[in-house]
Coordinates of C-alpha atoms in Angstrom, one line a residue:
Chain A
M16 CA 59.9 12.2 77.8
K17 CA 57.9 12.9 74.2
K18 CA 56.8 9.9 73.1
L19 CA 57.8 8.9 69.3
Q20 CA 55.6 8.4 66.8
F21 CA 56.1 5.6 64.3
H22 CA 53.8 5.0 61.2
P23 CA 50.2 3.5 61.0
C24 CA 49.6 0.1 60.0
G25 CA 46.8 2.1 58.8
N26 CA 44.7 6.1 58.5
F27 CA 43.4 6.7 61.5
K28 CA 43.6 10.1 61.1
Q29 CA 40.6 11.8 62.6
R30 CA 41.3 15.6 62.2
Y31 CA 42.4 17.0 58.3
E32 CA 45.6 18.8 60.6
E33 CA 46.4 15.5 60.7
E34 CA 46.3 15.5 57.1
L35 CA 48.2 18.3 56.4
R36 CA 51.1 17.6 58.3
I37 CA 54.5 17.4 56.8
F38 CA 56.4 15.3 59.1
E39 CA 54.1 11.6 59.2
T40 CA 56.6 10.1 62.2
D41 CA 59.4 12.3 64.7
F42 CA 61.6 10.3 62.0
G43 CA 61.2 12.1 59.3
R44 CA 62.1 15.1 61.5
L45 CA 65.5 13.5 62.4
W46 CA 66.2 13.0 59.1
L47 CA 65.6 15.7 57.9
I48 CA 67.9 18.0 60.6
V49 CA 70.8 15.0 59.8
G50 CA 70.5 15.4 56.0
A51 CA 71.0 19.6 55.9
L52 CA 73.7 19.1 58.8
V53 CA 75.3 16.5 56.0
L54 CA 74.7 18.5 53.2
F55 CA 76.3 22.0 54.5
G56 CA 78.4 21.0 57.6
I57 CA 80.0 18.4 55.2
V58 CA 79.1 17.9 51.0
P59 CA 81.2 21.6 50.3
F60 CA 84.5 20.1 52.0
V61 CA 84.4 16.8 51.3
S62 CA 83.8 17.3 47.1
S63 CA 86.4 18.1 44.5
P64 CA 85.4 21.8 42.8
Y65 CA 84.5 19.8 39.5
L66 CA 81.7 18.0 41.9
L67 CA 80.8 21.5 43.8
Y68 CA 80.2 22.9 40.4
V69 CA 77.9 20.1 39.7
I70 CA 75.7 20.5 42.9
N71 CA 76.0 24.1 42.3
M72 CA 74.4 23.6 38.7
T73 CA 71.8 21.3 40.7
G74 CA 70.6 23.5 43.0
I75 CA 69.6 26.4 40.4
A76 CA 68.0 23.3 38.3
A77 CA 66.4 22.2 41.8
I78 CA 64.6 25.7 41.6
G79 CA 63.3 26.2 38.3
A80 CA 62.5 22.7 38.0
M81 CA 60.0 23.6 41.6
G82 CA 59.0 26.6 40.1
L83 CA 58.1 24.7 37.0
N84 CA 56.1 21.7 38.9
I85 CA 54.1 24.0 40.4
L86 CA 53.1 25.2 36.7
I87 CA 52.6 22.2 35.6
G88 CA 52.2 19.5 38.1
Y89 CA 50.3 21.7 40.6
T90 CA 48.0 23.6 38.0
G91 CA 48.1 21.5 35.0
L92 CA 49.2 24.7 32.7
I93 CA 51.9 22.8 30.7
S94 CA 54.2 25.9 29.6
L95 CA 56.9 24.9 27.0
G96 CA 58.7 29.0 27.3
H97 CA 60.6 28.2 30.9
G98 CA 63.6 28.6 29.6
A99 CA 63.4 32.1 28.5
F100 CA 62.1 32.4 31.6
I101 CA 65.0 31.8 33.5
G102 CA 66.7 33.7 30.5
V103 CA 64.8 37.1 31.7
G104 CA 65.7 36.3 35.7
A105 CA 69.7 36.0 34.2
Y106 CA 69.4 39.4 31.8
A107 CA 67.1 41.4 35.1
G108 CA 69.5 40.3 37.1
A109 CA 72.4 40.9 35.4
I110 CA 71.4 44.4 34.2
L111 CA 69.9 45.1 37.1
A112 CA 73.6 44.9 39.1
T113 CA 75.9 46.5 35.8
R114 CA 73.3 49.2 34.9
L115 CA 71.8 50.3 38.1
G116 CA 73.8 49.6 40.7
F117 CA 72.3 46.8 42.9
P118 CA 73.0 44.8 45.5
F119 CA 73.3 41.0 45.6
W120 CA 70.9 40.2 48.0
L121 CA 68.6 42.6 46.1
A122 CA 68.8 41.8 42.6
I123 CA 68.1 38.3 42.3
P124 CA 64.6 38.6 44.9
S125 CA 64.4 41.9 41.7
A126 CA 65.0 40.4 38.9
G127 CA 62.2 37.1 40.6
L128 CA 60.2 39.6 40.7
I129 CA 60.3 40.7 37.1
T130 CA 60.4 37.3 35.7
A131 CA 57.5 37.1 37.5
G132 CA 55.9 40.0 35.3
V133 CA 56.5 39.3 31.8
G134 CA 55.2 35.0 33.0
M135 CA 52.3 36.7 33.4
I136 CA 52.3 38.4 30.8
F137 CA 53.1 35.5 28.7
G138 CA 50.6 33.9 31.7
L139 CA 47.5 36.0 29.9
P140 CA 46.2 34.4 27.4
S141 CA 45.5 31.7 30.0
G142 CA 42.1 33.3 30.8
R143 CA 40.3 31.7 27.7
L144 CA 42.8 29.3 26.7
K145 CA 43.9 25.7 28.1
G146 CA 45.3 22.5 27.8
L147 CA 46.7 22.3 24.0
Y148 CA 46.3 25.5 22.5
L149 CA 47.8 27.1 25.8
T150 CA 51.6 25.3 25.4
I151 CA 51.1 26.6 21.8
A152 CA 51.5 30.0 23.6
T153 CA 53.8 29.3 25.7
L154 CA 55.5 28.6 22.5
A155 CA 55.1 31.7 21.2
G156 CA 56.2 33.3 23.9
Q157 CA 59.7 31.1 24.4
I158 CA 60.4 31.9 20.9
I159 CA 59.8 36.4 20.7
I160 CA 62.1 36.4 24.4
E161 CA 64.5 34.4 23.1
Y162 CA 64.4 36.8 19.8
V163 CA 64.1 40.0 22.5
L164 CA 67.4 38.7 24.2
L165 CA 69.3 39.0 21.1
R166 CA 68.1 41.8 19.2
W167 CA 67.3 44.1 22.1
E168 CA 71.0 45.1 21.8
S169 CA 70.9 48.5 24.0
L170 CA 69.7 46.9 27.4
T171 CA 70.8 42.6 26.5
R172 CA 74.2 43.9 24.3
G173 CA 73.2 40.6 22.2
T174 CA 76.1 38.6 21.3
M175 CA 78.3 40.5 23.6
G176 CA 76.8 38.8 26.6
I177 CA 77.3 41.0 29.5
T178 CA 79.5 39.9 32.5
L179 CA 78.4 40.9 36.0
P180 CA 80.4 42.4 38.9
T181 CA 81.4 39.6 42.2
A182 CA 78.5 39.2 44.6
S183 CA 78.9 39.8 47.5
L184 CA 76.7 39.3 50.9
L185 CA 77.6 40.1 53.9
G186 CA 80.2 42.9 53.6
M187 CA 81.7 38.9 52.2
E188 CA 82.8 38.3 48.3
L189 CA 81.3 35.3 46.7
I190 CA 84.7 34.0 45.2
D191 CA 84.6 30.0 44.5
D192 CA 82.4 26.9 44.1
R193 CA 81.9 26.7 48.4
D194 CA 80.5 30.3 49.1
F195 CA 77.3 29.9 46.2
F196 CA 77.0 26.1 47.4
Y197 CA 75.8 28.1 51.0
V198 CA 73.7 30.5 48.9
I199 CA 72.4 28.5 46.1
Y200 CA 71.9 25.7 48.9
V201 CA 69.8 28.6 51.2
V202 CA 67.8 29.7 48.7
L203 CA 66.8 26.4 47.5
V204 CA 66.1 25.6 50.9
A205 CA 64.0 28.9 51.8
V206 CA 62.7 27.5 48.8
T207 CA 61.8 24.2 49.1
F208 CA 60.3 25.6 52.9
I209 CA 57.7 27.9 51.1
T210 CA 56.5 26.1 48.3
V211 CA 55.8 23.4 50.7
N212 CA 53.6 25.9 52.5
I213 CA 51.7 27.2 49.4
M214 CA 50.9 24.3 48.6
R215 CA 49.3 23.4 51.9
T216 CA 46.8 27.0 52.2
R217 CA 43.9 28.0 50.2
Y218 CA 46.2 28.9 46.9
G219 CA 47.4 24.8 46.9
R220 CA 44.5 23.9 47.3
A221 CA 42.7 25.8 44.7
F222 CA 46.1 24.9 42.0
I223 CA 45.4 21.7 42.4
A224 CA 42.5 21.5 42.0
I225 CA 42.0 23.7 39.1
R226 CA 44.6 20.9 37.8
D227 CA 41.7 18.0 38.1
N228 CA 38.5 19.0 36.5
D229 CA 38.9 23.4 36.6
R230 CA 35.2 24.2 35.3
A231 CA 34.2 21.8 38.1
A232 CA 36.5 24.5 41.0
E233 CA 35.1 27.5 38.7
G234 CA 31.5 26.0 39.4
M235 CA 33.2 25.6 43.6
G236 CA 33.9 29.1 43.0
I237 CA 37.9 29.4 42.5
P238 CA 38.0 32.6 40.5
I239 CA 40.5 30.3 37.5
F240 CA 41.4 33.2 35.6
P241 CA 43.6 35.0 39.0
Y242 CA 44.6 32.0 40.5
K243 CA 46.2 30.5 36.7
L244 CA 48.2 34.3 36.5
L245 CA 49.4 33.6 40.2
A246 CA 50.7 30.2 39.3
F247 CA 52.1 31.5 36.3
S248 CA 54.1 34.3 38.6
I249 CA 55.2 32.3 41.3
S250 CA 56.5 30.1 38.5
S251 CA 58.4 32.6 37.0
F252 CA 59.6 34.1 39.9
Y253 CA 61.4 31.3 40.8
A254 CA 62.9 31.3 36.9
G255 CA 63.9 34.4 38.2
V256 CA 65.8 34.0 41.0
A257 CA 67.5 31.1 39.4
G258 CA 68.7 32.4 36.5
S259 CA 69.9 35.6 38.1
L260 CA 71.6 32.9 40.8
W261 CA 72.9 31.2 37.3
A262 CA 74.2 35.0 35.5
Y263 CA 75.9 34.9 38.9
Y264 CA 77.7 31.6 38.9
M265 CA 78.4 31.9 35.7
I266 CA 80.5 35.4 36.0
S267 CA 79.3 36.3 32.6
I268 CA 76.0 35.1 29.7
T269 CA 74.9 35.7 27.0
S270 CA 71.9 34.2 25.2
E271 CA 72.7 30.9 23.2
P272 CA 71.9 28.8 26.4
F273 CA 67.9 29.9 27.7
S274 CA 66.8 28.4 24.6
L275 CA 64.1 26.0 23.9
S276 CA 65.5 23.3 24.5
L277 CA 66.6 24.5 27.6
S278 CA 62.7 24.3 28.2
V279 CA 62.7 20.8 27.4
E280 CA 64.7 19.9 29.3
Y281 CA 62.8 22.1 32.6
I282 CA 60.4 19.9 31.2
A283 CA 61.4 16.7 31.8
M284 CA 63.1 17.6 35.1
V285 CA 59.2 18.3 36.6
I286 CA 58.5 14.6 34.4
I287 CA 61.6 12.8 35.5
G288 CA 61.5 13.7 38.7
G289 CA 56.7 13.3 39.2
L290 CA 54.9 15.3 38.9
G291 CA 53.7 17.7 41.7
S292 CA 55.8 16.0 43.9
I293 CA 58.4 18.4 45.6
P294 CA 61.2 15.9 46.6
G295 CA 60.1 15.2 43.1
S296 CA 61.7 18.2 42.0
I297 CA 64.6 18.2 43.3
F298 CA 64.9 14.4 41.8
G299 CA 64.7 15.3 38.8
A300 CA 67.1 18.5 38.6
V301 CA 69.6 16.2 40.3
F302 CA 69.0 13.3 37.7
I303 CA 69.0 15.4 34.2
I304 CA 71.8 17.6 35.6
G305 CA 72.9 14.1 36.5
L306 CA 73.0 12.8 33.0
N307 CA 74.2 15.8 31.5
E308 CA 77.5 15.8 33.4
L309 CA 77.9 12.0 32.3
L310 CA 77.3 12.1 28.7
R311 CA 79.6 15.5 28.5
S312 CA 82.1 13.0 30.2
A313 CA 80.5 9.6 28.2
T314 CA 82.1 11.8 25.7
D315 CA 84.2 13.6 26.1
L316 CA 85.8 10.3 26.6
F317 CA 85.4 8.6 22.9
M318 CA 86.6 12.0 21.8
S319 CA 90.3 11.0 23.5
M320 CA 90.5 8.3 22.0
P321 CA 91.2 7.9 18.3
V322 CA 89.2 5.7 16.8
F323 CA 86.7 8.0 17.5
R324 CA 88.4 11.0 17.3
G325 CA 86.7 11.9 13.8
F326 CA 83.8 11.3 15.0
G327 CA 83.7 14.2 17.3
L328 CA 80.9 16.5 16.9
N329 CA 78.4 13.6 15.6
L330 CA 79.2 11.7 19.4
A331 CA 77.8 14.8 21.2
S332 CA 74.5 15.4 19.3
L333 CA 73.9 11.6 20.8
R334 CA 73.6 13.5 24.1
E335 CA 70.7 14.8 22.4
F336 CA 69.5 11.4 22.0
A337 CA 70.5 9.4 25.3
F338 CA 67.9 13.0 26.5
G339 CA 65.0 12.2 24.7
L340 CA 65.6 8.3 25.4
A341 CA 65.7 9.1 28.9
I342 CA 61.9 11.7 28.6
V343 CA 60.1 8.8 26.4
L344 CA 61.4 5.7 28.3
F345 CA 60.3 7.1 32.2
I346 CA 57.0 8.4 30.6
L347 CA 55.9 5.6 29.3
F348 CA 57.1 2.7 32.4
E349 CA 57.1 4.9 35.4
P350 CA 54.8 8.6 34.8
K351 CA 54.9 8.7 38.0
G352 CA 59.0 9.6 38.1
L353 CA 61.6 9.2 40.6
A354 CA 59.1 10.4 44.0
E355 CA 56.7 7.5 43.1
I356 CA 60.3 5.0 43.0
W357 CA 61.2 6.1 45.9
R358 CA 58.2 6.3 47.1
I359 CA 58.3 2.4 46.3
I360 CA 60.9 1.9 48.2
R361 CA 60.6 3.7 51.0
S362 CA 57.3 1.2 51.5
N363 CA 59.1 -1.7 50.7
F364 CA 62.4 -0.8 53.4
R365 CA 58.6 0.0 55.7
L366 CA 57.0 -2.8 55.5
W367 CA 59.7 -5.3 54.7
P368 CA 59.1 -8.3 55.9
F369 CA 55.4 -8.6 55.1
S370 CA 55.6 -6.2 52.3
Y371 CA 51.8 -6.8 51.5
Chain B
M15 CA 57.2 46.8 -8.0
D16 CA 59.2 43.7 -9.6
F17 CA 61.0 43.5 -6.0
F18 CA 56.9 43.3 -4.6
F19 CA 55.6 40.4 -7.4
H20 CA 59.5 38.5 -6.3
L21 CA 58.0 38.6 -2.6
L22 CA 54.8 37.7 -3.6
I23 CA 56.2 34.4 -5.7
N24 CA 59.0 33.6 -2.8
G25 CA 55.6 34.3 -0.4
L26 CA 52.9 31.8 -1.8
S27 CA 55.8 29.1 -2.2
I28 CA 57.0 29.4 0.8
G29 CA 53.5 28.5 1.9
L30 CA 52.4 26.2 0.4
L31 CA 55.6 24.0 1.5
Y32 CA 54.4 25.4 5.4
G33 CA 50.9 24.6 4.8
L34 CA 51.8 21.2 2.8
S35 CA 53.4 20.7 6.5
A36 CA 51.0 21.6 8.1
M37 CA 48.8 19.0 6.9
G38 CA 50.0 16.4 8.1
F39 CA 50.3 18.0 11.8
V40 CA 46.6 18.4 11.4
M41 CA 46.3 14.8 10.5
I42 CA 47.4 13.4 13.6
F43 CA 45.3 15.9 15.7
K44 CA 42.6 15.5 13.8
S45 CA 41.9 11.8 14.5
S46 CA 43.8 11.7 18.3
S47 CA 44.3 15.1 19.2
V48 CA 48.3 14.3 19.7
L49 CA 49.9 17.8 19.0
N50 CA 53.2 16.1 17.5
F51 CA 55.8 17.8 18.4
A52 CA 58.2 15.9 16.5
H53 CA 57.4 16.4 13.2
G54 CA 59.8 18.9 12.0
E55 CA 61.5 15.4 12.6
L56 CA 59.7 13.3 10.2
M57 CA 60.0 15.8 7.7
A58 CA 64.0 15.2 8.0
I59 CA 63.4 11.7 8.2
G60 CA 61.9 11.9 5.1
A61 CA 64.4 14.4 3.0
F62 CA 67.3 12.4 4.0
L63 CA 65.6 9.2 3.6
F64 CA 65.0 10.7 -0.2
L65 CA 69.0 11.5 0.5
V66 CA 70.2 8.4 0.7
L67 CA 68.0 6.5 -2.2
V68 CA 69.5 9.4 -4.1
S69 CA 72.8 10.8 -3.9
W70 CA 74.1 7.8 -2.4
A71 CA 72.3 4.7 -3.7
H72 CA 71.4 6.3 -6.9
V73 CA 68.0 5.0 -7.1
P74 CA 66.1 6.1 -9.7
I75 CA 63.5 9.6 -8.4
P76 CA 60.6 8.1 -9.0
V77 CA 61.6 4.9 -7.6
A78 CA 63.3 6.5 -4.7
F79 CA 60.0 8.9 -4.0
L80 CA 58.1 5.4 -4.1
I81 CA 60.1 3.9 -1.6
T82 CA 60.3 6.8 0.5
L83 CA 56.7 7.5 1.1
V84 CA 56.3 3.7 2.3
G85 CA 59.5 3.9 4.2
S86 CA 58.1 7.1 6.1
F87 CA 54.7 5.2 5.9
V88 CA 55.7 2.3 8.3
I89 CA 58.3 4.7 10.1
G90 CA 54.9 7.3 11.6
F91 CA 53.1 3.3 11.4
A92 CA 55.6 1.6 14.2
V93 CA 55.7 5.0 16.0
E94 CA 52.2 5.3 17.1
R95 CA 52.4 1.3 17.7
V96 CA 55.8 1.8 20.2
F97 CA 55.1 4.8 21.5
L98 CA 52.3 6.6 21.1
R99 CA 49.7 3.5 22.1
P100 CA 50.8 3.2 25.1
L101 CA 49.9 6.0 26.2
I102 CA 45.8 5.8 24.7
G103 CA 44.0 7.9 27.4
E104 CA 46.9 9.0 29.2
H105 CA 46.6 12.9 30.6
L106 CA 47.9 15.3 27.8
I107 CA 51.4 16.3 29.0
F108 CA 52.3 13.0 28.9
V109 CA 51.7 12.0 25.3
I110 CA 52.9 15.9 23.8
M111 CA 56.4 15.4 26.3
L112 CA 56.3 11.2 24.1
T113 CA 56.6 13.9 20.8
V114 CA 58.6 16.0 22.6
G115 CA 61.1 13.6 24.1
L116 CA 60.6 12.2 20.2
A117 CA 61.3 15.0 18.8
S118 CA 65.5 15.1 20.2
M119 CA 65.5 11.3 20.1
F120 CA 64.6 11.2 16.2
K121 CA 67.2 14.9 16.0
G122 CA 69.8 13.9 17.8
L123 CA 69.8 10.1 15.4
L124 CA 70.1 12.1 12.4
L125 CA 73.6 14.3 13.5
F126 CA 74.6 11.7 14.3
I127 CA 74.8 10.3 10.7
F128 CA 74.0 13.0 9.2
G129 CA 75.9 16.0 11.0
G130 CA 75.6 19.4 11.0
N131 CA 76.7 19.8 7.3
L132 CA 73.8 20.9 4.5
Y133 CA 73.2 18.1 1.8
I134 CA 72.0 18.9 -1.5
Y135 CA 70.1 17.1 -3.8
P136 CA 71.0 16.2 -7.4
D137 CA 68.7 18.6 -10.0
F138 CA 65.8 16.2 -11.9
L139 CA 62.7 18.5 -12.0
P140 CA 62.8 19.2 -15.8
S141 CA 63.4 23.2 -16.4
S142 CA 60.3 23.3 -18.7
L143 CA 58.4 23.5 -15.6
G144 CA 59.2 26.7 -14.6
I145 CA 57.4 29.9 -15.9
T146 CA 58.4 33.2 -17.1
I147 CA 55.7 35.6 -16.8
N148 CA 57.6 39.0 -18.1
T149 CA 61.0 39.9 -16.7
L150 CA 59.6 37.7 -13.5
V151 CA 60.3 34.1 -13.3
I152 CA 58.9 31.2 -10.8
P153 CA 61.9 28.5 -10.8
P154 CA 60.7 25.1 -11.4
V155 CA 60.8 23.5 -7.7
Y156 CA 58.4 26.5 -6.7
V157 CA 56.0 25.0 -9.3
A158 CA 56.2 21.8 -8.0
S159 CA 56.0 22.2 -4.8
S160 CA 52.8 23.9 -5.4
M161 CA 51.4 21.0 -7.7
T162 CA 52.2 18.7 -4.5
G163 CA 50.4 20.9 -2.4
I164 CA 47.1 20.8 -4.6
I165 CA 47.2 17.7 -5.4
F166 CA 47.3 16.6 -1.8
L167 CA 44.6 18.9 -0.7
V168 CA 41.9 17.4 -3.5
L169 CA 43.5 13.8 -2.0
F170 CA 42.1 15.0 1.2
G171 CA 40.1 16.4 1.5
L172 CA 37.7 13.6 -0.6
F173 CA 39.3 11.4 1.8
F174 CA 38.2 13.2 4.9
K175 CA 34.5 13.2 3.1
F176 CA 33.9 9.7 1.2
S177 CA 36.2 7.1 1.9
S178 CA 35.4 5.0 5.0
Q179 CA 38.7 5.6 7.0
G180 CA 38.6 9.2 6.0
I181 CA 34.6 9.2 7.5
F182 CA 36.2 7.0 10.6
M183 CA 38.8 8.9 11.3
R184 CA 36.5 12.3 11.4
S185 CA 34.3 10.5 14.1
V186 CA 36.9 9.1 16.7
A187 CA 38.6 13.0 16.5
D188 CA 34.9 14.2 17.3
N189 CA 34.3 11.6 20.1
Q190 CA 36.8 8.5 20.4
T191 CA 34.5 6.7 22.9
A192 CA 31.0 7.0 21.1
S193 CA 32.8 5.4 18.1
L194 CA 34.2 3.1 19.9
S195 CA 31.2 1.8 21.2
L196 CA 29.8 2.3 17.6
G197 CA 32.2 -0.4 16.2
V198 CA 35.4 1.9 14.8
H199 CA 38.6 0.5 15.4
V200 CA 39.9 3.1 17.3
R201 CA 43.3 2.0 17.5
R202 CA 44.0 1.2 13.6
V203 CA 42.8 4.1 12.9
F204 CA 45.5 6.7 15.3
A205 CA 47.3 3.9 13.3
L206 CA 46.8 5.2 10.4
S207 CA 46.8 8.8 10.5
W208 CA 50.3 8.8 12.2
A209 CA 51.5 6.7 8.8
I210 CA 49.9 9.4 6.9
A211 CA 50.8 12.0 8.9
A212 CA 54.2 10.6 8.3
L213 CA 53.6 10.2 5.0
V214 CA 53.2 13.9 4.0
A215 CA 56.1 15.5 6.5
A216 CA 58.5 13.4 4.4
M217 CA 57.1 14.2 1.3
S218 CA 56.2 18.1 2.7
G219 CA 60.3 17.5 3.8
I220 CA 61.4 16.9 0.1
V221 CA 60.1 19.5 -1.1
L222 CA 62.5 21.5 1.2
G223 CA 65.1 19.6 0.4
I224 CA 65.1 20.3 -3.1
I225 CA 64.1 24.1 -1.9
N226 CA 66.9 25.0 0.3
G227 CA 68.9 21.7 1.0
T228 CA 68.8 19.8 3.8
N229 CA 70.2 20.6 7.0
V230 CA 68.3 18.9 10.1
H231 CA 68.5 22.4 12.2
E232 CA 66.6 24.1 9.2
I233 CA 64.1 21.8 8.3
T234 CA 63.7 21.0 12.2
S235 CA 63.2 24.8 13.2
I236 CA 60.3 25.1 9.5
G237 CA 58.7 22.2 12.0
L238 CA 58.3 23.9 15.1
K239 CA 56.7 26.9 12.2
V240 CA 53.6 23.9 12.0
F241 CA 52.8 25.5 15.0
P242 CA 51.5 28.8 13.7
V243 CA 50.2 28.7 10.9
V244 CA 47.6 25.7 12.3
I245 CA 46.9 28.0 14.9
L246 CA 45.9 30.5 12.2
G247 CA 43.9 28.5 10.6
G248 CA 42.6 25.8 13.1
L249 CA 43.9 23.3 14.3
D250 CA 41.6 20.8 12.3
S251 CA 40.9 22.2 9.7
I252 CA 43.0 20.9 7.0
G253 CA 42.2 23.4 4.7
G254 CA 42.7 26.5 6.9
A255 CA 46.0 24.6 7.5
I256 CA 46.8 25.6 3.6
I257 CA 45.5 28.9 4.5
G258 CA 47.0 29.8 7.2
G259 CA 50.6 28.2 5.2
I260 CA 49.6 30.9 2.8
I261 CA 49.2 33.9 5.1
I262 CA 52.2 32.7 7.5
G263 CA 54.4 32.5 4.7
L264 CA 53.8 36.0 2.9
L265 CA 53.6 37.6 6.0
E266 CA 57.2 35.9 6.6
T267 CA 58.5 37.6 3.1
F268 CA 56.8 40.3 3.0
T269 CA 58.9 40.7 6.5
A270 CA 62.0 40.2 5.8
G271 CA 61.3 42.0 2.9
Y272 CA 60.5 44.8 3.4
I273 CA 61.2 45.7 7.7
S274 CA 64.0 43.6 8.4
P275 CA 65.3 40.2 7.2
A276 CA 66.0 39.5 11.6
L277 CA 62.1 39.7 12.3
R278 CA 61.5 37.6 9.7
D279 CA 61.9 33.9 12.3
V280 CA 59.9 35.6 15.1
I281 CA 57.3 37.3 13.2
P282 CA 54.7 34.2 13.0
Y283 CA 55.3 33.4 16.8
I284 CA 54.3 37.5 17.6
I285 CA 50.7 37.5 15.1
L286 CA 50.8 34.0 17.0
V287 CA 50.0 35.6 20.4
F288 CA 47.6 37.7 19.0
I289 CA 45.6 35.0 17.5
L290 CA 45.4 33.1 20.7
L291 CA 43.9 36.1 22.8
I292 CA 41.5 37.4 19.7
K293 CA 40.7 34.3 18.5
P294 CA 42.0 31.0 19.4
Y295 CA 40.4 28.5 17.2
G296 CA 41.3 30.2 14.4
L297 CA 39.7 30.7 11.1
F298 CA 38.6 27.6 10.4
G299 CA 39.0 25.8 13.8
L300 CA 35.9 24.6 15.5
V301 CA 34.3 26.7 18.2
E302 CA 34.7 24.6 21.5
I303 CA 32.2 25.8 23.8
E304 CA 32.3 25.8 27.3
R305 CA 30.5 26.9 30.1
V306 CA 29.7 26.7 34.3

């Protein structure tokens, strides 16, 4: 029998491949299998429909957040337009499905590709700009895309929105939340697998080099502009996939949700989860969607109480406040996000009782 | 032709207002290179503070104006002290995101207190301020806002050119480490610039409130329009902010008047993208050259 690997007491790595390894110990692999079994075998059968809806939304958000993390966390390009790219993906999926009759399995990746193209267009300014200027360019992208989605009525039907046909995959119709759960989470697992591996290849390392010091990266022979565009297109591809899944799941879409506040929400996910951390993107999505739902049910609870009924509308605005507060507190007290907290907890367990 | 002049006057005064609100923004950027996404919210805070004092507490106008300015000065100071100071030297994205978080905090708080309603100040500007040229009438509000804009522009120009604090601010903007080693109190400069920026923001918020009435959503969306303005004028140029503001204001009103009112809100951003592609450091911004 193979000898199980445990965590060594120090860093005894001798070859580069050991450093690149995804699972440091066999337990990591074991936990992954157990986790996947629980996720796919138990979760969809014990959750209530509402909980399953929340879990599905979290999965979609996690796909989008992972894309944004590639852009912000790994390449260091701050984008305020991710919400609009999700919208482009949603509309691309909806238009492909209704106008051109694309089947579900084809509409999702095509929507991703279209969004990647749009993302590259708005990534063009990154050839000359960096830092603050690029952020402002993506802000402009967000507002322009929002405008186009609302006003290009012959294509997007404006404020009427688009209603999608029922999705079907391999001859089965995806009707209830459980069907979508499997689709969304299979995509999420695939996306995570791809992302982890992109980051181990030369592309991922080039992204990190650009983030850490773009001039030095260029000096070492990394063509910065193509790589920045690549980061933009990968990130928008994920956004497009997330958006089109969202459109199919919601059945009908309008341009309203894809506003600047959605972009801020995604950035919040990435920051709260942990910049430059793949599990962090998932933690962030769980945190933000959870917080959103928690605040929503709290508002509903307050609004049902006779004392607060008069403040109904105003209480909803406290959600925005709590949201901002969460971002501010994380930046001030744990800028590395939930991923760092998770790492600390894990290492405390591992080293217990001699935690130094 | 009348329509043209009407649009011209309208655009000029809206543009001056944009310029005025962009000035506070440039102020913060110039001294601490922080991109302040909460600028619109600072404007809204000022406008609502004035509203509370004037309409609800019935304080005389000049006193209310003074209290608002002092109050927002203190708020700006406190914001820097509590939220921004721990982040000195941190990565750019944290600072940007902090201001984004602050923006949604302030906005949520203002919406909680005042709701999304439109409030209107009592009419207090003397009608003799209005100017009539033939059939063309320039309302007193516009005259007042242009005058405040020009006065503040001159004041800030002098402040940056001659006062010691202004020179400190410029030195900090240019090179933080160097100015630290030359004995400039960098943290005080940051605090001061936030306080002054909040003051200017409050002022433009009040002027905006006089023209359009105060509404949280309205003012914060104008706060976002600061970005095209400052990019056009150059992120670190106060004069550029005013000129950029006027250009954007004119562009907006002429687009709304001659092409389509719906395009009005998006045209500044389309221009913004083109400027960024062609002349990223704006008309009067400092060009940073990097070579490998």
